[in-house]
Short mmCIF file of the N, C-alpha and C atoms (twelve columns), coordinates in Angstrom:
data_MODEL
# 
_entry.id   MODEL 
# 
loop_
_atom_site.group_PDB 
_atom_site.id 
_atom_site.type_symbol 
_atom_site.label_atom_id 
_atom_site.label_alt_id 
_atom_site.label_comp_id 
_atom_site.label_asym_id 
_atom_site.label_seq_id 
_atom_site.Cartn_x 
_atom_site.Cartn_y 
_atom_site.Cartn_z 
_atom_site.pdbx_PDB_model_num 
ATOM 1   N N  . MET A 1  0.842   -1.070  -0.228 1 
ATOM 2   C CA . MET A 1  0.015   0.053   -0.044 1 
ATOM 3   C C  . MET A 1  0.799   1.261   -0.157 1 
ATOM 4   N N  . GLY A 2  0.827   2.212   -0.960 1 
ATOM 5   C CA . GLY A 2  1.657   3.316   -1.175 1 
ATOM 6   C C  . GLY A 2  0.980   4.663   -1.142 1 
ATOM 7   N N  . ILE A 3  1.714   5.267   -0.983 1 
ATOM 8   C CA . ILE A 3  0.809   6.982   -0.396 1 
ATOM 9   C C  . ILE A 3  0.967   7.371   -2.025 1 
ATOM 10  N N  . GLN A 4  0.032   8.122   -2.540 1 
ATOM 11  C CA . GLN A 4  -0.124  8.727   -3.652 1 
ATOM 12  C C  . GLN A 4  0.360   10.111  -3.446 1 
ATOM 13  N N  . PRO A 5  0.723   10.537  -4.405 1 
ATOM 14  C CA . PRO A 5  1.478   12.117  -4.480 1 
ATOM 15  C C  . PRO A 5  0.504   13.355  -3.543 1 
ATOM 16  N N  . ASP A 6  -1.048  12.906  -3.738 1 
ATOM 17  C CA . ASP A 6  -1.823  13.948  -2.845 1 
ATOM 18  C C  . ASP A 6  -2.041  13.621  -1.532 1 
ATOM 19  N N  . GLY A 7  -1.372  12.698  -1.111 1 
ATOM 20  C CA . GLY A 7  -1.093  12.214  0.287  1 
ATOM 21  C C  . GLY A 7  -2.521  11.134  0.829  1 
ATOM 22  N N  . ASP A 8  -3.249  10.573  -0.213 1 
ATOM 23  C CA . ASP A 8  -4.238  9.488   0.075  1 
ATOM 24  C C  . ASP A 8  -3.575  8.275   0.045  1 
ATOM 25  N N  . PRO A 9  -3.920  7.658   0.596  1 
ATOM 26  C CA . PRO A 9  -3.285  6.186   0.641  1 
ATOM 27  C C  . PRO A 9  -3.938  5.306   -0.560 1 
ATOM 28  N N  . ALA A 10 -3.150  4.698   -1.264 1 
ATOM 29  C CA . ALA A 10 -3.366  4.352   -2.550 1 
ATOM 30  C C  . ALA A 10 -4.159  2.806   -2.075 1 
ATOM 31  N N  . PRO A 11 -5.448  2.537   -3.053 1 
ATOM 32  C CA . PRO A 11 -6.589  1.759   -2.733 1 
ATOM 33  C C  . PRO A 11 -5.516  0.083   -3.004 1 
ATOM 34  N N  . ASP A 12 -5.682  -1.041  -2.121 1 
ATOM 35  C CA . ASP A 12 -5.038  -2.089  -2.012 1 
ATOM 36  C C  . ASP A 12 -5.712  -2.931  -3.457 1 
ATOM 37  N N  . PRO A 13 -4.929  -3.546  -4.007 1 
ATOM 38  C CA . PRO A 13 -5.600  -4.433  -5.180 1 
ATOM 39  C C  . PRO A 13 -6.331  -5.601  -4.738 1 
ATOM 40  N N  . GLY A 14 -5.940  -5.864  -3.442 1 
ATOM 41  C CA . GLY A 14 -6.673  -7.334  -2.877 1 
ATOM 42  C C  . GLY A 14 -8.031  -6.646  -2.365 1 
ATOM 43  N N  . VAL A 15 -8.194  -5.366  -1.667 1 
ATOM 44  C CA . VAL A 15 -9.425  -5.048  -0.876 1 
ATOM 45  C C  . VAL A 15 -10.616 -4.747  -2.319 1 
ATOM 46  N N  . PRO A 16 -11.593 -5.500  -2.036 1 
ATOM 47  C CA . PRO A 16 -12.865 -5.272  -3.077 1 
ATOM 48  C C  . PRO A 16 -13.357 -3.900  -2.696 1 
ATOM 49  N N  . SER A 17 -13.987 -3.529  -3.590 1 
ATOM 50  C CA . SER A 17 -14.721 -2.100  -3.753 1 
ATOM 51  C C  . SER A 17 -16.021 -2.497  -2.866 1 
ATOM 52  N N  . ASP A 18 -16.712 -1.160  -2.460 1 
ATOM 53  C CA . ASP A 18 -17.700 -1.369  -1.510 1 
ATOM 54  C C  . ASP A 18 -18.811 -2.178  -2.534 1 
ATOM 55  N N  . ALA A 19 -18.810 -1.642  -3.772 1 
ATOM 56  C CA . ALA A 19 -19.963 -2.230  -4.685 1 
ATOM 57  C C  . ALA A 19 -20.045 -3.497  -4.622 1 
ATOM 58  N N  . ALA A 20 -18.902 -4.301  -4.911 1 
ATOM 59  C CA . ALA A 20 -18.542 -5.620  -4.751 1 
ATOM 60  C C  . ALA A 20 -18.806 -6.173  -3.974 1 
ATOM 61  N N  . ARG A 21 -18.614 -5.665  -2.860 1 
ATOM 62  C CA . ARG A 21 -19.165 -6.306  -1.410 1 
ATOM 63  C C  . ARG A 21 -20.460 -6.017  -0.996 1 
ATOM 64  N N  . SER A 22 -21.206 -4.964  -1.650 1 
ATOM 65  C CA . SER A 22 -22.440 -5.078  -1.591 1 
ATOM 66  C C  . SER A 22 -23.295 -6.180  -2.345 1 
ATOM 67  N N  . ARG A 23 -22.684 -6.171  -3.622 1 
ATOM 68  C CA . ARG A 23 -23.277 -7.142  -4.536 1 
ATOM 69  C C  . ARG A 23 -23.481 -8.680  -3.699 1 
ATOM 70  N N  . ARG A 24 -21.998 -9.095  -3.257 1 
ATOM 71  C CA . ARG A 24 -21.810 -10.244 -2.634 1 
ATOM 72  C C  . ARG A 24 -22.713 -10.644 -1.469 1 
ATOM 73  N N  . ARG A 25 -22.933 -9.242  -0.881 1 
ATOM 74  C CA . ARG A 25 -23.720 -9.334  0.446  1 
ATOM 75  C C  . ARG A 25 -25.188 -9.458  0.132  1 
ATOM 76  N N  . ALA A 26 -25.589 -8.777  -0.847 1 
ATOM 77  C CA . ALA A 26 -26.996 -9.221  -1.396 1 
ATOM 78  C C  . ALA A 26 -27.224 -10.418 -1.929 1 
ATOM 79  N N  . GLN A 27 -26.265 -10.818 -2.648 1 
ATOM 80  C CA . GLN A 27 -26.621 -12.258 -2.885 1 
ATOM 81  C C  . GLN A 27 -26.597 -13.235 -1.795 1 
ATOM 82  N N  . PHE A 28 -25.759 -13.201 -0.797 1 
ATOM 83  C CA . PHE A 28 -25.537 -14.222 0.124  1 
ATOM 84  C C  . PHE A 28 -26.981 -14.041 1.179  1 
ATOM 85  N N  . LEU A 29 -27.325 -12.777 1.013  1 
ATOM 86  C CA . LEU A 29 -28.745 -12.636 1.897  1 
ATOM 87  C C  . LEU A 29 -30.011 -13.154 1.077  1 
ATOM 88  N N  . ARG A 30 -29.561 -13.184 -0.368 1 
ATOM 89  C CA . ARG A 30 -30.698 -13.895 -1.030 1 
ATOM 90  C C  . ARG A 30 -31.018 -15.623 -0.817 1 
ATOM 91  N N  . GLU A 31 -29.728 -16.125 -1.038 1 
ATOM 92  C CA . GLU A 31 -29.441 -17.318 -0.826 1 
ATOM 93  C C  . GLU A 31 -29.660 -17.788 0.762  1 
ATOM 94  N N  . LEU A 32 -29.583 -16.934 1.610  1 
ATOM 95  C CA . LEU A 32 -30.023 -17.299 2.948  1 
ATOM 96  C C  . LEU A 32 -31.470 -17.314 3.077  1 
ATOM 97  N N  . ASN A 33 -32.063 -16.304 2.661  1 
ATOM 98  C CA . ASN A 33 -33.778 -16.579 2.766  1 
ATOM 99  C C  . ASN A 33 -34.154 -17.409 1.733  1 
ATOM 100 N N  . GLU A 34 -33.766 -17.930 0.704  1 
ATOM 101 C CA . GLU A 34 -34.131 -19.223 0.113  1 
ATOM 102 C C  . GLU A 34 -33.861 -20.292 0.700  1 
ATOM 103 N N  . ALA A 35 -32.818 -20.609 1.541  1 
ATOM 104 C CA . ALA A 35 -32.603 -21.667 2.406  1 
ATOM 105 C C  . ALA A 35 -33.590 -21.590 3.573  1 
ATOM 106 N N  . LYS A 36 -33.465 -20.622 3.932  1 
ATOM 107 C CA . LYS A 36 -34.755 -20.620 5.383  1 
ATOM 108 C C  . LYS A 36 -36.260 -21.122 4.878  1 
ATOM 109 N N  . ALA A 37 -36.543 -20.452 3.549  1 
ATOM 110 C CA . ALA A 37 -37.734 -20.815 3.037  1 
ATOM 111 C C  . ALA A 37 -38.000 -22.173 2.686  1 
ATOM 112 N N  . LEU A 38 -36.896 -22.747 2.091  1 
ATOM 113 C CA . LEU A 38 -36.721 -24.285 2.020  1 
ATOM 114 C C  . LEU A 38 -36.844 -25.120 3.073  1 
ATOM 115 N N  . ARG A 39 -35.982 -24.592 4.219  1 
ATOM 116 C CA . ARG A 39 -36.016 -25.491 5.280  1 
ATOM 117 C C  . ARG A 39 -37.321 -25.354 6.086  1 
ATOM 118 N N  . GLU A 40 -38.171 -24.338 5.755  1 
ATOM 119 C CA . GLU A 40 -39.365 -24.390 6.661  1 
ATOM 120 C C  . GLU A 40 -40.398 -25.352 5.678  1 
ATOM 121 N N  . ARG A 41 -40.493 -25.497 4.337  1 
ATOM 122 C CA . ARG A 41 -41.265 -25.935 3.781  1 
ATOM 123 C C  . ARG A 41 -41.048 -27.684 4.040  1 
ATOM 124 N N  . VAL A 42 -39.431 -27.914 4.304  1 
ATOM 125 C CA . VAL A 42 -39.076 -29.417 4.634  1 
ATOM 126 C C  . VAL A 42 -39.519 -29.811 5.545  1 
ATOM 127 N N  . LYS A 43 -39.353 -28.751 6.853  1 
ATOM 128 C CA . LYS A 43 -39.551 -29.133 8.306  1 
ATOM 129 C C  . LYS A 43 -40.412 -28.133 8.930  1 
ATOM 130 N N  . PRO A 44 -41.757 -28.281 8.668  1 
ATOM 131 C CA . PRO A 44 -42.728 -26.808 9.189  1 
ATOM 132 C C  . PRO A 44 -42.369 -27.028 10.694 1 
ATOM 133 N N  . ARG A 45 -42.371 -28.134 11.566 1 
ATOM 134 C CA . ARG A 45 -42.435 -28.018 12.770 1 
ATOM 135 C C  . ARG A 45 -41.522 -27.531 13.508 1 
ATOM 136 N N  . ARG A 46 -39.708 -27.820 13.089 1 
ATOM 137 C CA . ARG A 46 -39.012 -27.582 13.470 1 
ATOM 138 C C  . ARG A 46 -38.631 -25.783 13.067 1 
ATOM 139 N N  . ALA A 47 -39.332 -25.145 11.957 1 
ATOM 140 C CA . ALA A 47 -39.457 -24.011 11.707 1 
ATOM 141 C C  . ALA A 47 -40.153 -23.255 12.865 1 
ATOM 142 N N  . ARG A 48 -41.128 -23.568 12.944 1 
ATOM 143 C CA . ARG A 48 -42.422 -23.072 13.767 1 
ATOM 144 C C  . ARG A 48 -41.774 -22.899 15.027 1 
ATOM 145 N N  . ALA A 49 -41.128 -24.184 15.695 1 
ATOM 146 C CA . ALA A 49 -40.297 -24.107 16.876 1 
ATOM 147 C C  . ALA A 49 -39.063 -22.824 17.059 1 
ATOM 148 N N  . ALA A 50 -38.448 -22.736 15.834 1 
ATOM 149 C CA . ALA A 50 -37.342 -21.895 15.769 1 
ATOM 150 C C  . ALA A 50 -37.974 -20.402 15.771 1 
ATOM 151 N N  . ARG A 51 -39.059 -20.163 14.993 1 
ATOM 152 C CA . ARG A 51 -39.896 -18.923 15.093 1 
ATOM 153 C C  . ARG A 51 -40.530 -18.628 16.204 1 
ATOM 154 N N  . MET A 52 -40.971 -19.268 17.206 1 
ATOM 155 C CA . MET A 52 -41.374 -19.003 18.515 1 
ATOM 156 C C  . MET A 52 -39.997 -18.913 19.549 1 
ATOM 157 N N  . ARG A 53 -38.978 -19.721 19.290 1 
ATOM 158 C CA . ARG A 53 -37.815 -19.243 19.947 1 
ATOM 159 C C  . ARG A 53 -37.400 -17.523 19.818 1 
ATOM 160 N N  . GLN A 54 -37.325 -17.398 18.707 1 
ATOM 161 C CA . GLN A 54 -36.925 -16.039 17.992 1 
ATOM 162 C C  . GLN A 54 -37.860 -14.960 18.933 1 
ATOM 163 N N  . GLN A 55 -39.306 -15.400 18.648 1 
ATOM 164 C CA . GLN A 55 -40.007 -14.442 19.080 1 
ATOM 165 C C  . GLN A 55 -39.803 -14.168 21.003 1 
ATOM 166 N N  . MET A 56 -39.511 -15.360 21.462 1 
ATOM 167 C CA . MET A 56 -39.308 -15.320 22.914 1 
ATOM 168 C C  . MET A 56 -38.167 -14.343 23.325 1 
ATOM 169 N N  . ARG A 57 -37.241 -14.769 22.228 1 
ATOM 170 C CA . ARG A 57 -35.740 -13.931 22.441 1 
ATOM 171 C C  . ARG A 57 -36.073 -12.369 22.373 1 
ATOM 172 N N  . MET A 58 -36.890 -12.029 21.372 1 
ATOM 173 C CA . MET A 58 -37.453 -10.387 21.271 1 
ATOM 174 C C  . MET A 58 -38.166 -10.282 22.027 1 
ATOM 175 N N  . ARG A 59 -38.954 -10.854 23.097 1 
ATOM 176 C CA . ARG A 59 -39.678 -10.346 23.885 1 
ATOM 177 C C  . ARG A 59 -39.221 -10.053 25.057 1 
ATOM 178 N N  . THR A 60 -37.982 -10.899 25.362 1 
ATOM 179 C CA . THR A 60 -37.255 -10.761 26.864 1 
ATOM 180 C C  . THR A 60 -36.131 -9.864  26.264 1 
ATOM 181 N N  . PHE A 61 -35.667 -9.400  25.277 1 
ATOM 182 C CA . PHE A 61 -34.698 -8.420  25.138 1 
ATOM 183 C C  . PHE A 61 -34.858 -6.996  25.912 1 
ATOM 184 N N  . ARG A 62 -33.886 -6.751  26.459 1 
ATOM 185 C CA . ARG A 62 -34.272 -5.097  27.082 1 
ATOM 186 C C  . ARG A 62 -33.607 -4.072  25.904 1 
ATOM 187 N N  . TRP A 63 -34.401 -3.187  25.776 1 
ATOM 188 C CA . TRP A 63 -33.912 -2.029  24.820 1 
ATOM 189 C C  . TRP A 63 -32.845 -1.308  25.750 1 
# 
């Protein structure tokens, strides 16, 4: 990582840009939601129990 003449650090070639990071994050979240939906269809009882546990956690969380 070098210093450019104007004093700003040069961007690292190994560091991805914010746009690329946002795209990867969006893709990950899409796939995560897809996996959750599939899991809910395959094991509805377990998914319902997980939703109930999550609701209980949110109810007992102190703001």
